[in-house]
Short mmCIF file of C-alpha atoms in Angstrom, two decimals:
data_model
loop_
_atom_site.label_atom_id
_atom_site.label_comp_id
_atom_site.label_asym_id
_atom_site.label_seq_id
_atom_site.Cartn_x
_atom_site.Cartn_y
_atom_site.Cartn_z
CA MET A 1 0.00 0.00 0.00
CA ASP A 2 2.81 2.45 0.82
CA GLY A 3 4.41 1.80 -2.56
CA LYS A 4 1.18 2.52 -4.41
CA ALA A 5 0.75 5.69 -2.35
CA VAL A 6 4.16 6.97 -3.48
CA GLN A 7 3.29 6.08 -7.10
CA LEU A 8 0.10 8.13 -6.80
CA ALA A 9 2.05 11.02 -5.30
CA ILE A 10 4.32 10.95 -8.37
CA GLU A 11 1.22 11.24 -10.54
CA LEU A 12 -0.03 14.10 -8.40
CA LEU A 13 3.14 16.10 -9.00
CA ALA A 14 3.14 15.15 -12.69
CA HIS A 15 0.04 17.32 -13.03
CA GLY A 16 1.86 20.28 -11.48
CA TYR A 17 5.33 21.80 -11.47
CA ALA A 18 7.44 18.66 -11.72
CA LYS A 19 7.05 18.02 -15.45
CA ARG A 20 8.65 21.37 -16.25
CA HIS A 21 11.79 20.76 -14.19
CA VAL A 22 13.28 17.65 -15.80
CA SER A 23 14.39 17.12 -19.39
CA GLY A 24 12.90 14.04 -21.00
CA ASN A 25 10.08 11.63 -20.17
CA PHE A 26 11.03 9.71 -17.05
CA ASN A 27 8.70 6.82 -16.25
CA PHE A 28 9.22 6.10 -12.56
CA LYS A 29 8.05 2.68 -11.34
CA VAL A 30 7.91 2.15 -7.57
CA THR A 31 9.04 -1.36 -6.60
CA GLY A 32 8.34 -0.95 -2.89
CA ALA A 33 8.04 1.46 0.02
CA LYS A 34 7.70 1.40 3.79
CA ILE A 35 6.45 4.40 5.77
CA ASN A 36 6.65 4.21 9.57
CA VAL A 37 4.37 6.56 11.51
CA SER A 38 3.22 6.98 15.09
CA ASP A 39 -0.02 8.89 15.53
CA ASP A 40 0.58 12.07 13.51
CA ARG A 41 4.38 11.76 13.41
CA VAL A 42 6.53 10.39 10.59
CA LEU A 43 9.27 8.23 12.10
CA SER A 44 11.05 7.12 8.94
CA ALA A 45 10.41 5.99 5.40
CA THR A 46 12.16 4.16 2.57
CA CYS A 47 11.26 3.74 -1.07
CA GLN A 48 12.80 2.02 -4.07
CA LEU A 49 11.94 2.72 -7.70
CA THR A 50 13.37 2.20 -11.15
CA PHE A 51 13.50 4.24 -14.33
CA THR A 52 15.11 4.11 -17.77
CA VAL A 53 17.26 7.05 -18.84
CA PRO A 54 15.50 8.67 -21.84
CA PRO A 55 17.81 9.61 -24.75
CA GLU A 56 16.40 13.15 -24.83
CA ALA A 57 17.70 13.63 -21.26
CA CYS A 58 21.30 13.05 -22.37
CA ASN A 59 24.06 15.21 -23.80
CA THR A 60 25.95 14.60 -27.05
CA SER A 61 28.19 12.01 -25.39
CA GLY A 62 25.15 9.97 -24.37
CA ALA A 63 25.37 10.69 -20.62
CA MET A 64 22.38 12.00 -18.68
CA PHE A 65 22.49 15.74 -18.00
CA GLY A 66 23.79 16.19 -14.46
CA GLY A 67 21.13 18.78 -13.67
CA ASN A 68 18.46 16.08 -13.81
CA VAL A 69 19.88 14.36 -10.72
CA PRO A 70 19.01 17.02 -8.10
CA CYS A 71 15.69 17.68 -9.87
CA ILE A 72 14.71 14.01 -9.71
CA THR A 73 15.83 13.82 -6.08
CA ASP A 74 13.69 16.87 -5.25
CA ILE A 75 10.65 15.38 -6.99
CA ILE A 76 10.87 11.85 -5.60
CA THR A 77 11.73 12.81 -2.01
CA THR A 78 8.81 15.25 -2.13
CA CYS A 79 6.53 12.44 -3.34
CA LEU A 80 7.68 10.23 -0.46
CA LEU A 81 6.98 13.12 1.94
CA ILE A 82 3.50 13.60 0.47
CA ALA A 83 2.64 9.94 1.08
CA ALA A 84 4.16 10.05 4.57
CA ASP A 85 2.35 13.29 5.49
CA ILE A 86 -1.02 11.96 4.35
CA LYS A 87 -0.51 8.63 6.14
CA SER A 88 0.36 10.38 9.40
CA LYS A 89 -1.59 13.65 9.30
CA GLY A 90 -4.12 13.37 6.47
CA GLU A 91 -2.68 16.45 4.76
CA TRP A 92 0.38 17.59 2.82
CA VAL A 93 2.74 19.70 4.91
CA TYR A 94 4.62 22.11 2.66
CA SER A 95 8.40 22.05 3.02
CA THR A 96 11.02 24.02 1.13
CA THR A 97 14.55 23.04 0.14
CA MET A 98 17.34 24.33 2.36
CA ALA A 99 20.18 22.24 0.90
CA LEU A 100 20.49 19.62 -1.82
CA ASN A 101 23.94 18.08 -2.18
CA SER A 102 24.85 15.78 -5.07
CA GLU A 103 27.87 13.52 -5.61
CA PHE A 104 28.47 12.28 -9.15
CA VAL A 105 30.34 8.97 -9.01
CA ARG A 106 29.87 7.98 -12.64
CA PRO A 107 27.38 8.87 -15.38
CA SER A 108 24.26 7.02 -16.44
CA ARG A 109 23.68 6.70 -20.17
CA ALA A 110 20.77 6.66 -22.57
CA ASP A 111 18.48 3.61 -22.24
CA GLU A 112 20.26 2.34 -19.11
CA GLU A 113 18.05 1.25 -16.25
CA VAL A 114 18.59 2.89 -12.88
CA ILE A 115 17.57 1.80 -9.38
CA MET A 116 16.82 4.69 -7.03
CA GLN A 117 16.88 4.10 -3.28
CA THR A 118 15.40 6.99 -1.31
CA GLY A 119 14.22 7.63 2.21
CA ILE A 120 13.39 9.95 5.08
CA GLU A 121 16.10 9.78 7.74
CA LYS A 122 14.61 12.29 10.18
CA TYR A 123 11.37 14.27 10.21
CA GLY A 124 11.70 16.98 12.83
CA LYS A 125 9.48 19.89 13.81
CA MET A 126 11.44 22.33 11.67
CA MET A 127 13.75 20.26 9.43
CA ILE A 128 13.42 17.11 7.33
CA PHE A 129 16.45 15.07 6.23
CA THR A 130 16.07 12.86 3.16
CA TYR A 131 18.38 11.05 0.78
CA ALA A 132 18.39 9.42 -2.65
CA ASP A 133 21.06 7.11 -4.06
CA TYR A 134 21.15 5.93 -7.67
CA PHE A 135 22.51 2.58 -8.85
CA LEU A 136 23.01 1.01 -12.27
CA LYS A 137 20.60 -1.87 -12.95
CA ASP A 138 22.15 -4.66 -15.02
CA GLU A 139 20.27 -7.23 -17.08
CA ASP A 140 21.14 -9.93 -14.55
CA ASP A 141 19.72 -7.96 -11.61
CA LYS A 142 16.55 -9.63 -10.35
CA PRO A 143 14.20 -8.46 -7.58
CA ASN A 144 14.06 -10.41 -4.35
CA PRO A 145 11.15 -12.88 -4.71
CA LEU A 146 9.98 -12.15 -1.16
CA THR A 147 10.20 -8.34 -1.11
CA GLY A 148 10.14 -7.40 -4.80
CA LEU A 149 13.13 -5.13 -4.17
CA TYR A 150 16.50 -5.05 -5.90
CA ASP A 151 19.80 -5.37 -4.05
CA CYS A 152 21.75 -2.12 -4.34
CA ASN A 153 25.42 -2.87 -5.00
CA LEU A 154 27.74 -0.03 -3.98
CA GLY A 155 30.00 -1.00 -6.86
CA LYS A 156 27.23 0.18 -9.19
CA LEU A 157 26.67 3.52 -7.45
CA LEU A 158 25.99 6.36 -9.93
CA TYR A 159 24.94 9.34 -7.81
CA ARG A 160 24.48 10.09 -4.11
CA THR A 161 22.26 12.96 -2.95
CA ARG A 162 21.23 14.42 0.41
CA HIS A 163 18.19 16.70 0.64
CA GLN A 164 17.35 18.93 3.63
CA LYS A 165 13.97 20.66 3.79
CA TYR A 166 12.47 23.30 6.08
CA VAL A 167 8.97 22.60 7.40
CA THR A 168 6.63 25.54 6.76
CA LYS A 169 3.27 26.31 8.36
CA LEU A 170 1.42 25.90 5.05
CA ARG A 171 -0.93 22.96 4.54
CA LEU A 172 -2.44 21.82 1.25
CA ARG A 173 -6.23 21.91 1.19
CA ARG A 174 -8.33 20.09 -1.39
CA GLU A 175 -9.72 23.31 -2.82
CA MET A 176 -6.16 24.48 -3.56
CA ILE A 177 -5.54 21.62 -6.03
CA PRO A 178 -5.80 23.12 -9.53
CA THR A 179 -7.26 20.33 -11.71
CA ASN A 180 -9.98 17.69 -11.44
CA ARG A 181 -7.48 14.95 -12.31
CA ALA A 182 -5.10 16.03 -9.54
CA ARG A 183 -8.02 16.24 -7.06
CA ALA A 184 -9.07 12.71 -8.02
CA ILE A 185 -5.54 11.44 -7.33
CA TRP A 186 -5.48 13.34 -4.02
CA ASP A 187 -8.82 11.78 -3.01
CA GLU A 188 -7.56 8.30 -3.90
CA LEU A 189 -4.50 8.85 -1.70
CA LEU A 190 -6.65 9.90 1.26
CA VAL A 191 -8.97 6.90 0.88
CA MET A 192 -6.08 4.45 0.43
CA LEU A 193 -4.28 5.67 3.55
CA GLY A 194 -7.42 5.79 5.69
CA LYS A 195 -7.61 9.59 5.89
CA SER A 196 -10.83 10.16 3.92
CA LYS A 197 -12.72 11.89 6.76
CA GLY A 198 -14.14 15.15 5.45
CA LEU A 199 -13.98 14.19 1.79
CA PRO A 200 -17.09 14.76 -0.35
CA VAL A 201 -19.18 11.59 -0.63
CA GLU A 202 -18.77 11.49 -4.42
CA ALA A 203 -14.98 11.57 -3.98
CA LYS A 204 -15.05 8.58 -1.62
CA ASN A 205 -17.09 6.58 -4.13
CA ASP A 206 -15.09 7.52 -7.22
CA ASN A 207 -13.52 4.36 -8.67
CA SER A 208 -12.41 5.91 -11.95
CA THR A 209 -9.13 4.77 -13.48
CA MET A 210 -6.22 7.10 -12.87
CA LEU A 211 -4.03 8.31 -15.70
CA ARG A 212 -0.50 6.99 -15.22
CA SER A 213 1.40 10.13 -16.15
CA LYS A 214 5.10 10.30 -16.99
CA LEU A 215 7.37 13.02 -15.68
#
């Protein structure tokens, strides 16, 4: 359920600012996620996903533009925070980037598959500490049959990022969501994570198929 919640959060952002901040069509596929909460507090969270490097996101040498790395980290850690916030509080707590550090170990190239391991290390009252590490996925890499997750080999490390965010006092309300499609995704998230109290009745009963958008 947590993995599907993060996938829906990716779709939610795909209908907003995120699509304009990366070059190329990235199709992120969540392989698994675990969000640990206590009452209205987020204790920790981890998420793994995969994507294929689109050729249009690469330079003339065939390597992915380095600027995509912090952008993807910003987007995916935000999506994990959205799912964690809704699971714990039933609302999205706005947070803004204070620092985003990236280490480039080696480049990823067009049509290569990448495993992204991301998580929330600490969710404090004023600061949130997240991370995202990127690994090359080879043809012989297979997911664990019990967990569905891939083993992340440090010898295949591509990029390492650390993302610090400041917690603001702003909260997203349903009426602030700009499009019907985004509101439908938001409603599905609330229902899935058991936070549907206060939703319109028609939203709770809406079983329409969601558009699986690409970033």
